[in-house]
Structures are given as C-alpha cells and as structure tokens.
Amino acid sequence: MRIGFVGLGVMGAPMAQNLLGSGYALTVYNRTAARAAPLGVRGAIRAATLADVAVASDVVALMVTDAEAVHAVVDGADGLLAHMAAGTVIVDFSTIGPRATVELAQSASERGVVWMDAPVTGGDVGAKAGTLTIMVGGDEETFVTIRPLLQVVGERIVHVGPSGAGQSMKLVANLVSGLNLLAAAEGLRLAEAAGISLQVLSEVLPASSARSFEVDKLLERWPTRATAPGFSLANRTKDLGLALDMADALGFATVLARAAYPAFQQAVAAAGQDDETGVARHWDNTPRS
Amino acid sequence: MRIGFVGLGVMGAPMAQNLLGSGYALTVYNRTAARAAPLGVRGAIRAATLADVAVASDVVALMVTDAEAVHAVVDGADGLLAHMAAGTVIVDFSTIGPRATVELAQSASERGVVWMDAPVTGGDVGAKAGTLTIMVGGDEETFVTIRPLLQVVGERIVHVGPSGAGQSMKLVANLVSGLNLLAAAEGLRLAEAAGISLQVLSEVLPASSARSFEVDKLLERWPTRATAPGFSLANRTKDLGLALDMADALGFATVLARAAYPAFQQAVAAAGQDDETGVARHWDNTPRS
C-alpha cells in the first residue's frame, strides 16, 4: 500500500515520520516545501505537486488546519481528486466537522474515491509517540483496509459510524476538553484571587474530583506562561465553533459551550497563536469595578 | 485526645467509623439518633445532647450539610460552643464557604475555642476508604496538633492558609468539578443527538484530552440512570452557589460558573435529591423548536 501524506505541520510531520519508520512507501507534500526536507532525508519521496502525490498513492492522508485548507488541496484541476485513480482512498486526519466531511465524501465518491474521516486526539505528544486516539467515520470495509495504517500512527482506533461520524465524535471530545480547560482556568484564576498558592492548587486539584487532563496541563504550563504550541488558541476556538455548528444542525442548545465561546474568541483576538492554555491569561475574567 | 463527632450522614458515618477503628475515644451525636446506633455497637459513646459531646471532647468534628446546620449545632444555650472548654478545638469538615467560616471562627475564639475549617473531597467512597483529600484553614500550631486525626480520615492533608482558606480551596475544586460534570453532560447529550453510541463514547472520551473524573463518573452512571447519592444535586448546586458568593466577595466575574448555575438550579427543581449526575438528565438542553 503506497501512502501519500499532505500537511506536515506539528501533527502531520511526526505522523508521517511514524509511517515511514514502519516501512510504508511514502510520498509527502507540504505547501511550505521546506517542511518536507527532514522526511526526504529519511527516505520519503518529496512530491513537487499535489498531482504527483495523487498518482503515486493508494491512500492519501491529509492533516491540515481546517475545512478551507482541505478544500484547497482536494478541489480544482490541480487538486488531489482530479488526479487520484478510482478505488483509492483519502484519509482525512484534519478536524473539519461533519458537514464539510459529508460534502467532501460526496465529491470524492463522484470520482470513485473513498473518503474516510479520521480526526485524532492526543496532541503533538501523542503524534510523536504514535499513541493517538483516532475516531473514524466511513464505510466498514474501507475501515478494515486502512486500519493497519491507522495503527501505526495511533494506539486506539475507533470506528464511530458512517461518513462524518468520526468528526462528530472529535468535536464532542473537543467541546468537553475545551470546557474543562476553561473551567480549570476559571478555578485557577479564582483561587489566585483568593490568595491560594499554586503549590497548594497543584497538590489538591489533581487529587480531587476536579481532576482532568486539562487541569493537569494548565497547572503544568501556568508557572512558565508557556506560549509555544502544542494546540493553539486559534485552533482550539475553531473546533469549539465547529461543535456549535454541529449543535445548531441538530437543534441542540449547548448552553455551556455557547457561554464559553466568547471567552475563547476574546483570547484569540488577544493572542491567537498562543498555546491554548493562554485562554487563562487572555480571557477577561478579572475583578469588575 | 478525646474526639466528638457531630453529623453521621453519608460522609460523617464512615469518617467516624475510621476514627473509632484507629483507637480514638469517640463520642457521637446525630440529630436523627438512630444513625448513631452502628457506631454505638462498635464502642462509641452515644451522646444524648450536644452539650454531652462538648464536655466529653478535646476536639469536636462536624460533618453536616450547610452553614445553617453548622450554626444549629454550634450556637445558642444548647449548642457546642456554650459547653466546650477553653483550649478545645472544633474541626469543621462541612462545606460552608469562607465567609461563614470566618464568622464562626470569630465566635469560637471569643469562647477560647479554636475553629479549624477542614472540608474534604473524595466522596462517600473516599470517606469509607479513608482516602479523602482534606483542605485545612486555620492556625499552623493547631493544624500540627490535629494532623494525626486528619490522617486517619484522609490520605492527603493540605494546610491551605488561615481560617476560611480550606473552604476557599474546596469551593474552587467544586467549581471546577461542577463545570467538568456539566461539560461531560453537554458532550454526552450532544453525542447522543448525533447518534454516537455510549460504547464509542466510553472508549474514546477517557482516552482523549476530554478525560476527567466527572467524565468517568457520568459514563459509568448514565446507563443505569443511578439516582442513589453519592453527592446530591442539591448539595452540588449549594456548593456552586457558595463559589459564586466567594467570587462576588472578591469581585471576580466567574463567567462559566455563572452560566452553569441556572442549569443546576433547574435540575434541582426537577429532582434535588437525585445523584449529582442527574444534571445530565434534568437539565433542559434538548432540541429547541
């Protein structure tokens, strides 16, 4: 199985690295070509164009920022779909939501290409370690075919349901983690206002019913005010917006996420490329006069 | 050190049991006297009145529902303070917030009694196992004196700061866990609306950045719609209200908790004595027409 990989950012590069390391023949492409260099050194073919990736691959993996970026590599005369053979597969690791996915799967299907959505959770740490959780939407037969490939980049591979279902699962997970992050931020800031030391917080919160992945992350990054992503505020906010779109489409109220969204938007306006935990700094929850 | 214990409910009874089991001389009192019977059988002295507990104890522990219940056992001619000797100590395990605590500590101090706030986290499971986390406010010297006693009922004993600081820490922890619970509820309900199975949710969420103590609890209790407390919706909501009071006193906005509070109030109105996870059922987040 010849693999193509498009999108070699913080997540994509280590995922491609792991595929290469496990012996897959890999053709890579990145808009900023320099990002492909380290993979080229290790034996990946560096494609000059998307068409080159398309013709060289049985399965093309995508890991880009958003739906717009996916359309940019898939659509048009220079895009992947125009050059992929019938019976090939696109595995989209990007987080773009179920609505865009269903549309793209339809376009792919018209060209005989199978679209599988496969968004991931676990961050850059999980991408490097190959321990991502992958939430897959699409037909069962193709899922079985691509599972060995997914098992190289992830540890827990879950077939959620039909096309778009992987995206829905991802948005739900990110809605919950985004709210957990903001909850941790609110608690930490309130505790600071009450004069409780970070040392006490670090001792108590992870040993209390307040414990969460996001509490641990915020406590770890708070002292250094780390700004290096990881997951950026802008992407965190994008995913929450997609979850609200999904809720709207289902006619679901999503009260808490709707209250949280303006706080994230405000933080993005202040410093969108900051690490996501920057929401605790940039969100205006300070004393009111 | 002779110990008194007032309040033998879901939390107090197993805590008193553990003190008795570790060899402390224990005098117990509960408004509903029958609750004291199992402890009497195991060798505790069952006091007929609060005055009897007061005169028989060097340290009186309280574990009751709220500030009103604490005042009911402490104040007045029949209350604890009227009968405790100078130099004795009250250890209040109840969650009543910093404001009420500072007032009670002042009243106690006027009678020569030292007040230590020592709210706990860990639930009935932690109370039985003696693995509670205890957040202590009050003077350092008394903290050192009562620490051996606390180590019998808890595993992690943290001196947070002066009088009321233990309560502040507890309210912060419960604010974060309450928000995490509502976030989990919102995610679970949205996922259901999107047709994602509970089996997939149970596989993905605990392995994602959405993982939290509250996600695990909700996933475990959701299939059976467990209504047996544990921690009741009414108490969960009371604690969130206390956290908002604390934030108000500090002039702190607490945006997310303020958005969550009406959802908890609504759920309490529907079924206040339900298990706290009932918020996921009783909170009106259903499709809007």
Coordinates of C-alpha atoms in Angstrom, one line a residue, chain A residues 121 133 135 156 158 160 168-169 172-173 175-177 179-180 182-183 186-187 189-191 193-194 196 200-201 203-205 207-215 246-247 250-257 259-260 283 285-288, chain B residues 121 133 135 156 158 160 168-169 172-173 175-177 179-180 182-183 186-187 189-191 193-194 196 200-201 203-205 207-215 246-247 250-257 259-260 283 285-288:
Chain A
T121 CA -6.8 13.4 19.8
T133 CA -6.8 8.1 19.6
M135 CA -12.1 8.5 15.5
R156 CA -6.8 3.4 20.0
V158 CA -12.4 3.5 16.9
V160 CA -17.6 5.6 15.2
S168 CA -18.8 14.4 15.3
M169 CA -17.0 12.4 17.9
V172 CA -17.8 16.3 21.1
A173 CA -14.4 15.4 22.7
L175 CA -16.1 20.6 23.3
V176 CA -15.7 18.7 26.6
S177 CA -11.9 19.3 26.8
L179 CA -14.9 23.4 28.6
N180 CA -12.7 21.5 31.0
L182 CA -11.9 27.0 30.7
A183 CA -13.2 25.5 33.9
E186 CA -11.7 29.9 36.0
G187 CA -10.8 27.9 39.1
R189 CA -7.8 32.5 38.5
L190 CA -10.4 32.5 41.3
A191 CA -8.0 30.6 43.6
A193 CA -7.7 36.0 43.7
A194 CA -8.4 34.2 47.0
I196 CA -4.3 30.3 47.4
V200 CA -1.5 24.1 47.1
L201 CA -3.6 24.0 43.9
E203 CA -1.4 19.3 45.4
V204 CA -5.1 19.5 45.8
L205 CA -6.8 19.7 42.3
A207 CA -6.2 14.7 43.9
S208 CA -9.8 16.0 43.9
S209 CA -13.0 15.4 41.9
A210 CA -11.9 18.4 39.9
R211 CA -9.1 16.4 38.2
S212 CA -8.9 16.4 34.5
F213 CA -6.4 16.2 31.6
E214 CA -6.9 20.0 31.2
V215 CA -6.3 20.8 34.9
M246 CA -22.9 20.8 14.7
A247 CA -25.2 21.5 17.7
L250 CA -29.0 19.1 15.4
G251 CA -31.1 21.8 17.1
F252 CA -29.3 21.2 20.3
A253 CA -28.9 24.1 22.8
T254 CA -25.3 23.5 24.1
V255 CA -25.7 26.1 26.9
L256 CA -22.3 25.9 28.4
A257 CA -20.3 25.8 25.2
A259 CA -21.2 30.7 27.2
A260 CA -17.6 29.7 26.8
W283 CA -9.7 35.8 29.0
N285 CA -12.3 37.3 34.0
T286 CA -10.6 39.9 36.2
P287 CA -12.3 41.8 39.0
R288 CA -15.1 44.1 37.9
Chain B
T121 CA -13.1 15.9 48.7
T133 CA -8.2 14.9 50.5
M135 CA -8.1 21.2 52.8
R156 CA -3.8 13.9 51.5
V158 CA -3.1 20.1 52.9
V160 CA -4.1 25.9 52.7
S168 CA -12.0 28.6 49.6
M169 CA -9.9 25.8 48.2
V172 CA -12.6 26.2 43.8
A173 CA -12.3 22.4 43.5
L175 CA -16.5 24.8 41.0
V176 CA -14.1 23.1 38.6
S177 CA -15.6 19.6 39.1
L179 CA -18.2 22.6 35.5
N180 CA -16.5 19.4 34.4
L182 CA -21.8 19.8 33.2
A183 CA -19.3 19.8 30.3
E186 CA -23.4 18.5 27.5
G187 CA -20.9 16.4 25.5
R189 CA -26.2 14.6 25.3
L190 CA -24.8 16.2 22.1
A191 CA -23.2 12.9 21.1
A193 CA -28.2 13.6 19.5
A194 CA -25.6 12.9 16.8
I196 CA -22.9 8.2 18.7
V200 CA -17.9 4.5 21.5
L201 CA -18.1 7.4 23.9
E203 CA -13.9 4.1 24.6
V204 CA -13.0 7.5 23.2
L205 CA -13.6 10.1 25.9
A207 CA -8.7 8.2 26.1
S208 CA -8.9 11.8 24.9
S209 CA -8.0 15.2 26.2
A210 CA -11.6 15.4 27.4
R211 CA -10.9 12.9 30.1
S212 CA -11.8 13.9 33.7
F213 CA -13.0 12.4 36.9
E214 CA -16.5 13.6 36.1
V215 CA -16.5 12.2 32.6
M246 CA -17.0 33.8 47.1
A247 CA -16.3 35.2 43.6
L250 CA -13.6 39.0 45.5
G251 CA -15.2 41.0 42.7
F252 CA -14.4 38.1 40.3
A253 CA -16.5 37.5 37.2
T254 CA -16.6 33.7 37.0
V255 CA -18.3 33.7 33.7
L256 CA -18.6 30.0 33.1
A257 CA -19.9 29.1 36.6
A259 CA -23.7 30.3 33.0
A260 CA -23.8 26.8 34.6
W283 CA -31.1 19.9 32.6
N285 CA -30.6 21.1 26.9
T286 CA -32.9 19.4 24.5
P287 CA -33.6 20.4 20.9
R288 CA -35.3 23.8 20.6

